[in-house]
PDB file of C-alpha atoms in Angstrom:
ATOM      1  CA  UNK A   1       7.773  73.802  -7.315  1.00 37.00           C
ATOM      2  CA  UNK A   2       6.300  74.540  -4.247  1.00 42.00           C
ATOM      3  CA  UNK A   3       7.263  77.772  -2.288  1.00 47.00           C
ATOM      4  CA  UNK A   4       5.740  79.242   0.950  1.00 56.00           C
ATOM      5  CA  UNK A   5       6.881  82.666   2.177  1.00 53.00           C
ATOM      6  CA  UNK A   6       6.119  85.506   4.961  1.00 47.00           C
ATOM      7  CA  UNK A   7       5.547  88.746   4.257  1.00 48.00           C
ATOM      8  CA  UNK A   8       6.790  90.455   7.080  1.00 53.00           C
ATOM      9  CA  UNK A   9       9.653  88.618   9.365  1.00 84.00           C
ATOM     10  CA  UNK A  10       8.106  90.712  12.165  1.00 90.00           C
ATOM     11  CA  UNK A  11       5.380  91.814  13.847  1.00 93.00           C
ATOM     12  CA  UNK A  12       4.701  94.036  16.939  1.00 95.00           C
ATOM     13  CA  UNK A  13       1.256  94.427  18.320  1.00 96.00           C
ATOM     14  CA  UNK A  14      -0.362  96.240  21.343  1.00 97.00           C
ATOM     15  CA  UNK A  15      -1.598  93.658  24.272  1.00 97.00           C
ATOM     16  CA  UNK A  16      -5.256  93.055  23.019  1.00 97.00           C
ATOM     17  CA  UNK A  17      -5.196  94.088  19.819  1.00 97.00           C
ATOM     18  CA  UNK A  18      -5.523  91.646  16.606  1.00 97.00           C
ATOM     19  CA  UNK A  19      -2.987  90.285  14.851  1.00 97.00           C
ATOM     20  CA  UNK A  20      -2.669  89.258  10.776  1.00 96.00           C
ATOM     21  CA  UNK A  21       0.356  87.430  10.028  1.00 95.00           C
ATOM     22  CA  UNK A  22      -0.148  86.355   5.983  1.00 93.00           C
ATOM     23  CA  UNK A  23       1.283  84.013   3.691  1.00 92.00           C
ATOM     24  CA  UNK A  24       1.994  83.270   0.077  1.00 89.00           C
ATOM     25  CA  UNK A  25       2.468  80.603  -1.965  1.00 86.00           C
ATOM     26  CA  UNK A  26       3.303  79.754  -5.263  1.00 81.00           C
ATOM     27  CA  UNK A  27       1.493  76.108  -6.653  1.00 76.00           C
ATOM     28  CA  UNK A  28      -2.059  76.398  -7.228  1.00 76.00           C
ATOM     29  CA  UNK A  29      -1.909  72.813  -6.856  1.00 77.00           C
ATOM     30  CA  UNK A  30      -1.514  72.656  -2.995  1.00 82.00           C
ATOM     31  CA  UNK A  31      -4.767  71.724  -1.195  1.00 85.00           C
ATOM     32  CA  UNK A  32      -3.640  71.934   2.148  1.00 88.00           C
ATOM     33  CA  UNK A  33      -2.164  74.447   4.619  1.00 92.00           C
ATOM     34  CA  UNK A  34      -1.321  74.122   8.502  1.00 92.00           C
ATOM     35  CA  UNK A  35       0.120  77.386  10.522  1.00 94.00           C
ATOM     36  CA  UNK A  36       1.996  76.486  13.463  1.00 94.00           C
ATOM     37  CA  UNK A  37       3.264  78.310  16.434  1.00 96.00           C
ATOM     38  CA  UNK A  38       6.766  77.961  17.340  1.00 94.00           C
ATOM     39  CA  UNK A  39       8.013  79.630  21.020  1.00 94.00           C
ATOM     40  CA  UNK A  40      12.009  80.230  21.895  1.00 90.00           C
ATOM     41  CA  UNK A  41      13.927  76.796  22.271  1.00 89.00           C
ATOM     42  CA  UNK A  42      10.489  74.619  21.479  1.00 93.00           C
ATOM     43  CA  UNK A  43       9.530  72.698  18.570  1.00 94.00           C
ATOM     44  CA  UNK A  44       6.476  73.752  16.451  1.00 94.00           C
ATOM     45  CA  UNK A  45       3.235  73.743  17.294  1.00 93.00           C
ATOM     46  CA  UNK A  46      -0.162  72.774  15.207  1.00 92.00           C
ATOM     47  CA  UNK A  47      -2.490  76.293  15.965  1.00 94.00           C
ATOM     48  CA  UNK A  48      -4.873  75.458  12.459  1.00 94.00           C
ATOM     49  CA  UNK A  49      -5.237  73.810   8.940  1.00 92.00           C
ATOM     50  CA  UNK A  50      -7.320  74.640   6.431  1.00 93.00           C
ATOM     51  CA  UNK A  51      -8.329  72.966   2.844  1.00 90.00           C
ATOM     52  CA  UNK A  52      -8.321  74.550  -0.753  1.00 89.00           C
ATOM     53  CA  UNK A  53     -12.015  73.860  -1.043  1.00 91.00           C
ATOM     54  CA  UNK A  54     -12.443  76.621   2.488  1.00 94.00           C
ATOM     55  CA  UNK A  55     -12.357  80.182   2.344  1.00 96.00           C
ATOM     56  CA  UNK A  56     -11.882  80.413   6.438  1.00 97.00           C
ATOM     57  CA  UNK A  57     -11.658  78.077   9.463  1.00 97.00           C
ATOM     58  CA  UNK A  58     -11.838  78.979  12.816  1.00 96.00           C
ATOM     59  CA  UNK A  59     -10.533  77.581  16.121  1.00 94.00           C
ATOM     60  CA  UNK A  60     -10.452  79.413  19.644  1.00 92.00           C
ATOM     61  CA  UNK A  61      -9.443  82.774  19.269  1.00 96.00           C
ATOM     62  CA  UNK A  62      -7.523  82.193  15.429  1.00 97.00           C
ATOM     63  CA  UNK A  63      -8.615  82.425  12.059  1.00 97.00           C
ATOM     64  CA  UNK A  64      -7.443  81.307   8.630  1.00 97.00           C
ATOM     65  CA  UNK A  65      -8.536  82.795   5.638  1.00 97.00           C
ATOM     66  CA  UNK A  66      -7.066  81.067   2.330  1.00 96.00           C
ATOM     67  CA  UNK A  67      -7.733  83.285  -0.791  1.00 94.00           C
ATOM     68  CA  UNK A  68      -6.760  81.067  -4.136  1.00 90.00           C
ATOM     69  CA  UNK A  69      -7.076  83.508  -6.423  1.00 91.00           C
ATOM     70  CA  UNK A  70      -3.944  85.490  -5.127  1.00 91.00           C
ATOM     71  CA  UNK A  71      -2.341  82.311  -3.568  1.00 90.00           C
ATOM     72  CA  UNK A  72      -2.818  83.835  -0.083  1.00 92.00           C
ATOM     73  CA  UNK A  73      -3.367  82.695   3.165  1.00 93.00           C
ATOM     74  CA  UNK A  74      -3.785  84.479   6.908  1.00 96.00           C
ATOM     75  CA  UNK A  75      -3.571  83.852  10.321  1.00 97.00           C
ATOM     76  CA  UNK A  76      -5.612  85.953  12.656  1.00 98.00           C
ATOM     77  CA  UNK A  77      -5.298  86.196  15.780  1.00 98.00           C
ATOM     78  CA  UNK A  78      -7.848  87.669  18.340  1.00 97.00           C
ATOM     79  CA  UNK A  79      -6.978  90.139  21.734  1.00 97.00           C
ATOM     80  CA  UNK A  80      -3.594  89.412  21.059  1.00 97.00           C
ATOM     81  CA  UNK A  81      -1.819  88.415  24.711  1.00 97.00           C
ATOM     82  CA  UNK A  82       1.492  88.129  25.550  1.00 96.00           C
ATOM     83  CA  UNK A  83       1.638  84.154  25.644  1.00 96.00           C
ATOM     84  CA  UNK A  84       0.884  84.287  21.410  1.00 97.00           C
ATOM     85  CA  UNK A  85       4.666  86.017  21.614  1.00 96.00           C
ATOM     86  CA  UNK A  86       6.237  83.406  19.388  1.00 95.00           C
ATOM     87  CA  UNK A  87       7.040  82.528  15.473  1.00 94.00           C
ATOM     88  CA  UNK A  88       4.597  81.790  13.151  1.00 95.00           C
ATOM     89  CA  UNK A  89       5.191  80.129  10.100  1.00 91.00           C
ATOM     90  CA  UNK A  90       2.721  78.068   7.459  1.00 93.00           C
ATOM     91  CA  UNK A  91       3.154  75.031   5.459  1.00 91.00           C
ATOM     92  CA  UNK A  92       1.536  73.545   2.394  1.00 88.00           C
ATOM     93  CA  UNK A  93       1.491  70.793   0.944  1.00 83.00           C
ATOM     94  CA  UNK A  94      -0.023  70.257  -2.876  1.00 76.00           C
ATOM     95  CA  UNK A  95      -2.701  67.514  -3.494  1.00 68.00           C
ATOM     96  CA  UNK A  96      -0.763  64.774  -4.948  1.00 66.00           C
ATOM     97  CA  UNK A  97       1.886  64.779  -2.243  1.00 62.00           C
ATOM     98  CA  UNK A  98       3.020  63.296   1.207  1.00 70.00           C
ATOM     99  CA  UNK A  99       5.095  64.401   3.895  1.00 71.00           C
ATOM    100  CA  UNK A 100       8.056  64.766   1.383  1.00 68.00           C
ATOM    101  CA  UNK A 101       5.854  67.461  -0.013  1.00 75.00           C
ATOM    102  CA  UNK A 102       5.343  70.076   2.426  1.00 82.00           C
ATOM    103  CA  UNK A 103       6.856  73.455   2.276  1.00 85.00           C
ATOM    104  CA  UNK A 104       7.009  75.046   5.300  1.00 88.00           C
ATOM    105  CA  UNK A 105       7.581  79.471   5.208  1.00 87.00           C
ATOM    106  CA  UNK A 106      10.450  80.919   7.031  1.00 86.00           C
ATOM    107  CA  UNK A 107       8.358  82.373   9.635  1.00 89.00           C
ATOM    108  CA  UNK A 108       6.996  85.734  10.803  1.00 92.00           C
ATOM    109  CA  UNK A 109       8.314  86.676  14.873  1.00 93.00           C
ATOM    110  CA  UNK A 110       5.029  88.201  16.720  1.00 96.00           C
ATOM    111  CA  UNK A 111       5.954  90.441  19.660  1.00 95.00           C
ATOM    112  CA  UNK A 112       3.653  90.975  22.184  1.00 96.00           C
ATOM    113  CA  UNK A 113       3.829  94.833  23.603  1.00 95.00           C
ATOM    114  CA  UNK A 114       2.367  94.912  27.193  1.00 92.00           C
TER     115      UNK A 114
ATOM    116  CA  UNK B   1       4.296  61.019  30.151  1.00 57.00           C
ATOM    117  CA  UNK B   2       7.430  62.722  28.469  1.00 69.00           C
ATOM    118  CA  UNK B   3       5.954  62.300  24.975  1.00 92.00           C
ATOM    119  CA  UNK B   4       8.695  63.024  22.384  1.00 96.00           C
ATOM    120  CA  UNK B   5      12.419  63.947  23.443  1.00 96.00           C
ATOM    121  CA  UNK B   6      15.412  64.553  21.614  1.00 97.00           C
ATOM    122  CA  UNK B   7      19.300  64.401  22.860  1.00 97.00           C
ATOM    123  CA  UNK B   8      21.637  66.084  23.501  1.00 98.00           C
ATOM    124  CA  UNK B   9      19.746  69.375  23.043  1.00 97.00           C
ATOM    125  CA  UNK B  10      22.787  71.308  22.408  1.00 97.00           C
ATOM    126  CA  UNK B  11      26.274  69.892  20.769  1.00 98.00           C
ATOM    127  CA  UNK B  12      29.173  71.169  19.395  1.00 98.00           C
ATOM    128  CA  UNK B  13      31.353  69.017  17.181  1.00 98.00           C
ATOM    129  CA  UNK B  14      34.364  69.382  14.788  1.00 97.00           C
ATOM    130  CA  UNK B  15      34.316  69.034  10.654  1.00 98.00           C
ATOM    131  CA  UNK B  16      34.614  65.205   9.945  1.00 98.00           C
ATOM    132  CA  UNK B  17      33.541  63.697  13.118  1.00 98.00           C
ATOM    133  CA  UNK B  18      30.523  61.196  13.210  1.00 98.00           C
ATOM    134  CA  UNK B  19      27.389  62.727  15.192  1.00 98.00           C
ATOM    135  CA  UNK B  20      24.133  61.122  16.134  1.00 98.00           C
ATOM    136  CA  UNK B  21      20.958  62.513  17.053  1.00 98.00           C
ATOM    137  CA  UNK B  22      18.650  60.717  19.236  1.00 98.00           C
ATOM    138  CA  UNK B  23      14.831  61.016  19.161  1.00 98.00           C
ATOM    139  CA  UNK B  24      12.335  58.648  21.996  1.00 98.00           C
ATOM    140  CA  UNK B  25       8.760  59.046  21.854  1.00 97.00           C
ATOM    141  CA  UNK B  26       6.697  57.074  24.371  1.00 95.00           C
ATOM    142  CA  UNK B  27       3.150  57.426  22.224  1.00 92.00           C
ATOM    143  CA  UNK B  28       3.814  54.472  20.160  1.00 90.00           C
ATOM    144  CA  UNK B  29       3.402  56.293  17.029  1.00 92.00           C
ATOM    145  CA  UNK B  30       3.686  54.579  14.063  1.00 91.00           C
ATOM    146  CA  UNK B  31       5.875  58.027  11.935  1.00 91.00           C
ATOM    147  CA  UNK B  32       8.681  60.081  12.723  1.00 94.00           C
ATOM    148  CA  UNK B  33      10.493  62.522  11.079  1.00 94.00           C
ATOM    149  CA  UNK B  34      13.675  64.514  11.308  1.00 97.00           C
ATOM    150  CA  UNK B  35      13.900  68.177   9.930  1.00 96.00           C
ATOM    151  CA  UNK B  36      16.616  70.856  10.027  1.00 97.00           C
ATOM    152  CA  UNK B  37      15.681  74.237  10.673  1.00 94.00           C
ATOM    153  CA  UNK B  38      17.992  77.095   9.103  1.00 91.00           C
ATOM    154  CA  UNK B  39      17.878  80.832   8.754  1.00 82.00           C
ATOM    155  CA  UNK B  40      16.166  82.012   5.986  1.00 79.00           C
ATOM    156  CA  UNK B  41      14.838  78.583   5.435  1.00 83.00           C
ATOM    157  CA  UNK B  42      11.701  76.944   6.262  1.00 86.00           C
ATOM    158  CA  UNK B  43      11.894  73.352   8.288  1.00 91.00           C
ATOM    159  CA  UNK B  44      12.986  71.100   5.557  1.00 94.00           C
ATOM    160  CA  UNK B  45      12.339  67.154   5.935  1.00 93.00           C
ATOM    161  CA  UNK B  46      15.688  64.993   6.035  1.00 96.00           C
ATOM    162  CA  UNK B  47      14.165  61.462   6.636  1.00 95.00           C
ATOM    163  CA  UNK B  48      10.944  59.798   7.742  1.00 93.00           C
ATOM    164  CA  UNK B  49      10.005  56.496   8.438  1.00 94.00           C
ATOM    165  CA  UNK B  50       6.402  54.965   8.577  1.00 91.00           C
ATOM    166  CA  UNK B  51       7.068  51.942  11.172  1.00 92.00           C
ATOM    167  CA  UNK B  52      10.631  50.090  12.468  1.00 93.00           C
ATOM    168  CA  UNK B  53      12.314  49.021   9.624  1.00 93.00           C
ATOM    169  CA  UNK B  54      10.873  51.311   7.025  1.00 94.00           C
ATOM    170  CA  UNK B  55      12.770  54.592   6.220  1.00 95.00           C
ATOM    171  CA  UNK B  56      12.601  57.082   3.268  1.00 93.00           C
ATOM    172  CA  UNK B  57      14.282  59.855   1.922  1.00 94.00           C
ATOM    173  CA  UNK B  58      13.011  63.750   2.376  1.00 92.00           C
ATOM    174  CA  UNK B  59      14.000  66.779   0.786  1.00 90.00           C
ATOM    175  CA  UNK B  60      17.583  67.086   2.161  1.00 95.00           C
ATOM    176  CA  UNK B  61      19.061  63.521   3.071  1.00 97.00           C
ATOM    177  CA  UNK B  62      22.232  64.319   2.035  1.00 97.00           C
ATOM    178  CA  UNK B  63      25.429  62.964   4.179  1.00 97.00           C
ATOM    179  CA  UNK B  64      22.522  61.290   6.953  1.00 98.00           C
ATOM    180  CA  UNK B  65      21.766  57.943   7.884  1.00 98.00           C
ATOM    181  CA  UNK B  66      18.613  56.949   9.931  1.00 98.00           C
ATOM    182  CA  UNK B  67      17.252  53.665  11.171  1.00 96.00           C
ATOM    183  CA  UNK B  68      14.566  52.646  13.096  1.00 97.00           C
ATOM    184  CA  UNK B  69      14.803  49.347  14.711  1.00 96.00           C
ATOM    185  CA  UNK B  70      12.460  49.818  17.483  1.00 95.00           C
ATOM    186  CA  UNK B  71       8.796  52.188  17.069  1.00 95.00           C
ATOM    187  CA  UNK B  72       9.700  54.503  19.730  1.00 96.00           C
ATOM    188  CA  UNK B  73      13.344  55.484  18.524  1.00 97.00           C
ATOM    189  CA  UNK B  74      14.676  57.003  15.249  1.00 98.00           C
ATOM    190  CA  UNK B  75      18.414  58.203  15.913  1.00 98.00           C
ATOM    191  CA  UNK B  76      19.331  60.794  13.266  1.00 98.00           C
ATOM    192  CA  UNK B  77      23.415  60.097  12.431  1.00 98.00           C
ATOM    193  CA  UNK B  78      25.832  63.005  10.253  1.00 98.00           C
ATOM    194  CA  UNK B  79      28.263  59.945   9.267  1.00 95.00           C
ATOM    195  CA  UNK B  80      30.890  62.766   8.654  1.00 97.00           C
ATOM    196  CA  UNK B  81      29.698  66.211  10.143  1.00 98.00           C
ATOM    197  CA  UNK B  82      30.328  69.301   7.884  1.00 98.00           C
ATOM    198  CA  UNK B  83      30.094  73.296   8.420  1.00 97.00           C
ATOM    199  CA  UNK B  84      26.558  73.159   6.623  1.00 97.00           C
ATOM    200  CA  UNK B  85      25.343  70.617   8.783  1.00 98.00           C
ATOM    201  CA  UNK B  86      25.155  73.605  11.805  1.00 97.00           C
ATOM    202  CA  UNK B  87      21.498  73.866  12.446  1.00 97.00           C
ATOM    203  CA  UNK B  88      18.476  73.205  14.361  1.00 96.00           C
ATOM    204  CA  UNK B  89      17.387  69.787  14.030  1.00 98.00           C
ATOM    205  CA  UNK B  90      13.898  68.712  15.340  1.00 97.00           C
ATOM    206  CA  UNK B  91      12.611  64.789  15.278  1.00 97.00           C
ATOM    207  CA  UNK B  92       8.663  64.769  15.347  1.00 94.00           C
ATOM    208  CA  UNK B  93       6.085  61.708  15.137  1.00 93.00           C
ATOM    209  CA  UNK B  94       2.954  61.298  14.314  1.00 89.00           C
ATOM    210  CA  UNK B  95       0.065  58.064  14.553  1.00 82.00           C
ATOM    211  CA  UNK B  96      -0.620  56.017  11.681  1.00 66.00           C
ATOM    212  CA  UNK B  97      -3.684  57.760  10.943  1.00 60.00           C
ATOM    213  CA  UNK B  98      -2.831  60.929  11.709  1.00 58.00           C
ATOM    214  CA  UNK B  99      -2.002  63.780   9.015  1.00 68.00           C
ATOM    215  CA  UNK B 100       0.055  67.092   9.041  1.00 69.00           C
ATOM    216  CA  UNK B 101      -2.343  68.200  12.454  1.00 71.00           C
ATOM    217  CA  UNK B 102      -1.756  65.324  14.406  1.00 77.00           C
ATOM    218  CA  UNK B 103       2.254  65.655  14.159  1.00 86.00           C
ATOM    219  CA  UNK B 104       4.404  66.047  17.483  1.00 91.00           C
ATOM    220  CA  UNK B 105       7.413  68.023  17.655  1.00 94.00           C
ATOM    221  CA  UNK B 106      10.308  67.865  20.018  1.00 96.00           C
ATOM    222  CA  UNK B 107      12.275  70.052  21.379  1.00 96.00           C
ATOM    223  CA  UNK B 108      15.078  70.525  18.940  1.00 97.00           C
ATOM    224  CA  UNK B 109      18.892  69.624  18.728  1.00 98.00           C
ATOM    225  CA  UNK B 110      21.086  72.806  18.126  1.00 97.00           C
ATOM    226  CA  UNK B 111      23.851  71.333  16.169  1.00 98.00           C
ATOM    227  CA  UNK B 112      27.151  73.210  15.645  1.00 97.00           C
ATOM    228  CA  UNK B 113      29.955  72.039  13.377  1.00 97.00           C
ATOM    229  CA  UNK B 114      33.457  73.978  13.983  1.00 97.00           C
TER     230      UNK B 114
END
């Protein structure tokens, strides 16, 4: 079945550096990956999805890079600041499934250092 | 425009006693969802339901009970609580057409079971 993991549970980084959180996965057969951004006490929040049939997407300031041949994805984050202090964690979901489908990694903590 | 809220946000309950979850969102959105969030464990889907009246089963329904007999509420019960019901539980909703990106999170439940 489906598994989505972190590499790294966390991650410090220097106020405007860039950050790389990465994730694996296990089915070839998922076609679709979200990373979210989850602060202390709040729910998760949508930052970026990308497709199988992308390499790399990118929104303001974030990137996601999907490599299939290893079954790896990133998050990328530009001049880190010390709002993006938070837990980061993907999800995929493979092609022929629905919500009851999505696995969802245990999360990487990102700490901001001023 | 409180969006999506969950109550209590924090409760504390003994082994055996019935507990229910409540989740309001004022969007009108057509899903919801209920995960549990655990160490070690990525969010992991409990139930869902695509409009009042219609419910189904997620990864880890187990010893819940939903219903949804108005849109805007989907109240999450543990008919008998137990020690590995202690988590994090967060209700989310999402329009009909919406996907994966267009799903709302609230705040969370923290649920402990003595």
């Amino acid at each position: 079945g489906e598994s989505v993991g972190l590499h790294l549970p966390t991650l410090s980084v220097q106020e405007g550096d860039n950050s790389i959180i990465n994730c694996a996965y296990s089915n070839s057969a998922s076609d679709y990956f979200i990373w979210y951004k989850q602060e202390s006490g709040k729910g998760p929040q949508f930052i970026i999805d990308i497709r199988s049939n992308m390499d790399k997407r990118q929104g303001q300031r974030v990137t996601v890079l999907l490599n299939k041949t290893v079954k790896h994805l990133s998050l990328q984050i530009a001049a880190t600041q010390p709002g993006d202090s938070a837990v980061y964690f993907c999800a995929g979901r493979p092609n022929s499934g629905g919500y009851q489908k999505v696995t969802f990694g245990t999360g990487t903590k990102l700490q901001v250092i001023p | 425009d409180a969006g999506i809220t969950q109550s209590p946000r924090y409760k504390i309950t003994e082994t055996g006693r019935q507990v229910t979850l409540m989740c309001h969102q004022t969007w009108s959105h057509s899903y919801m969802f209920w995960y549990r969030q655990d160490l070690g464990h990525g969010l992991r889907l409990i139930y869902y339901s695509a409009a009042a009246d219609i419910t189904d089963k997620g990864e880890v329904p187990d010893g819940y009970v939903v219903s949804r007999s108005k849109t805007e509420n989907f109240p999450l019960t543990l008919e008998s609580a137990t020690r590995s019901q202690t988590s994090v539980y967060f209700c989310a909703s999402s329009s009909l057409a919406g996907g994966l990106h267009e799903q709302f999170f609230g705040p969370g439940t923290r649920l402990t079971v003595l």
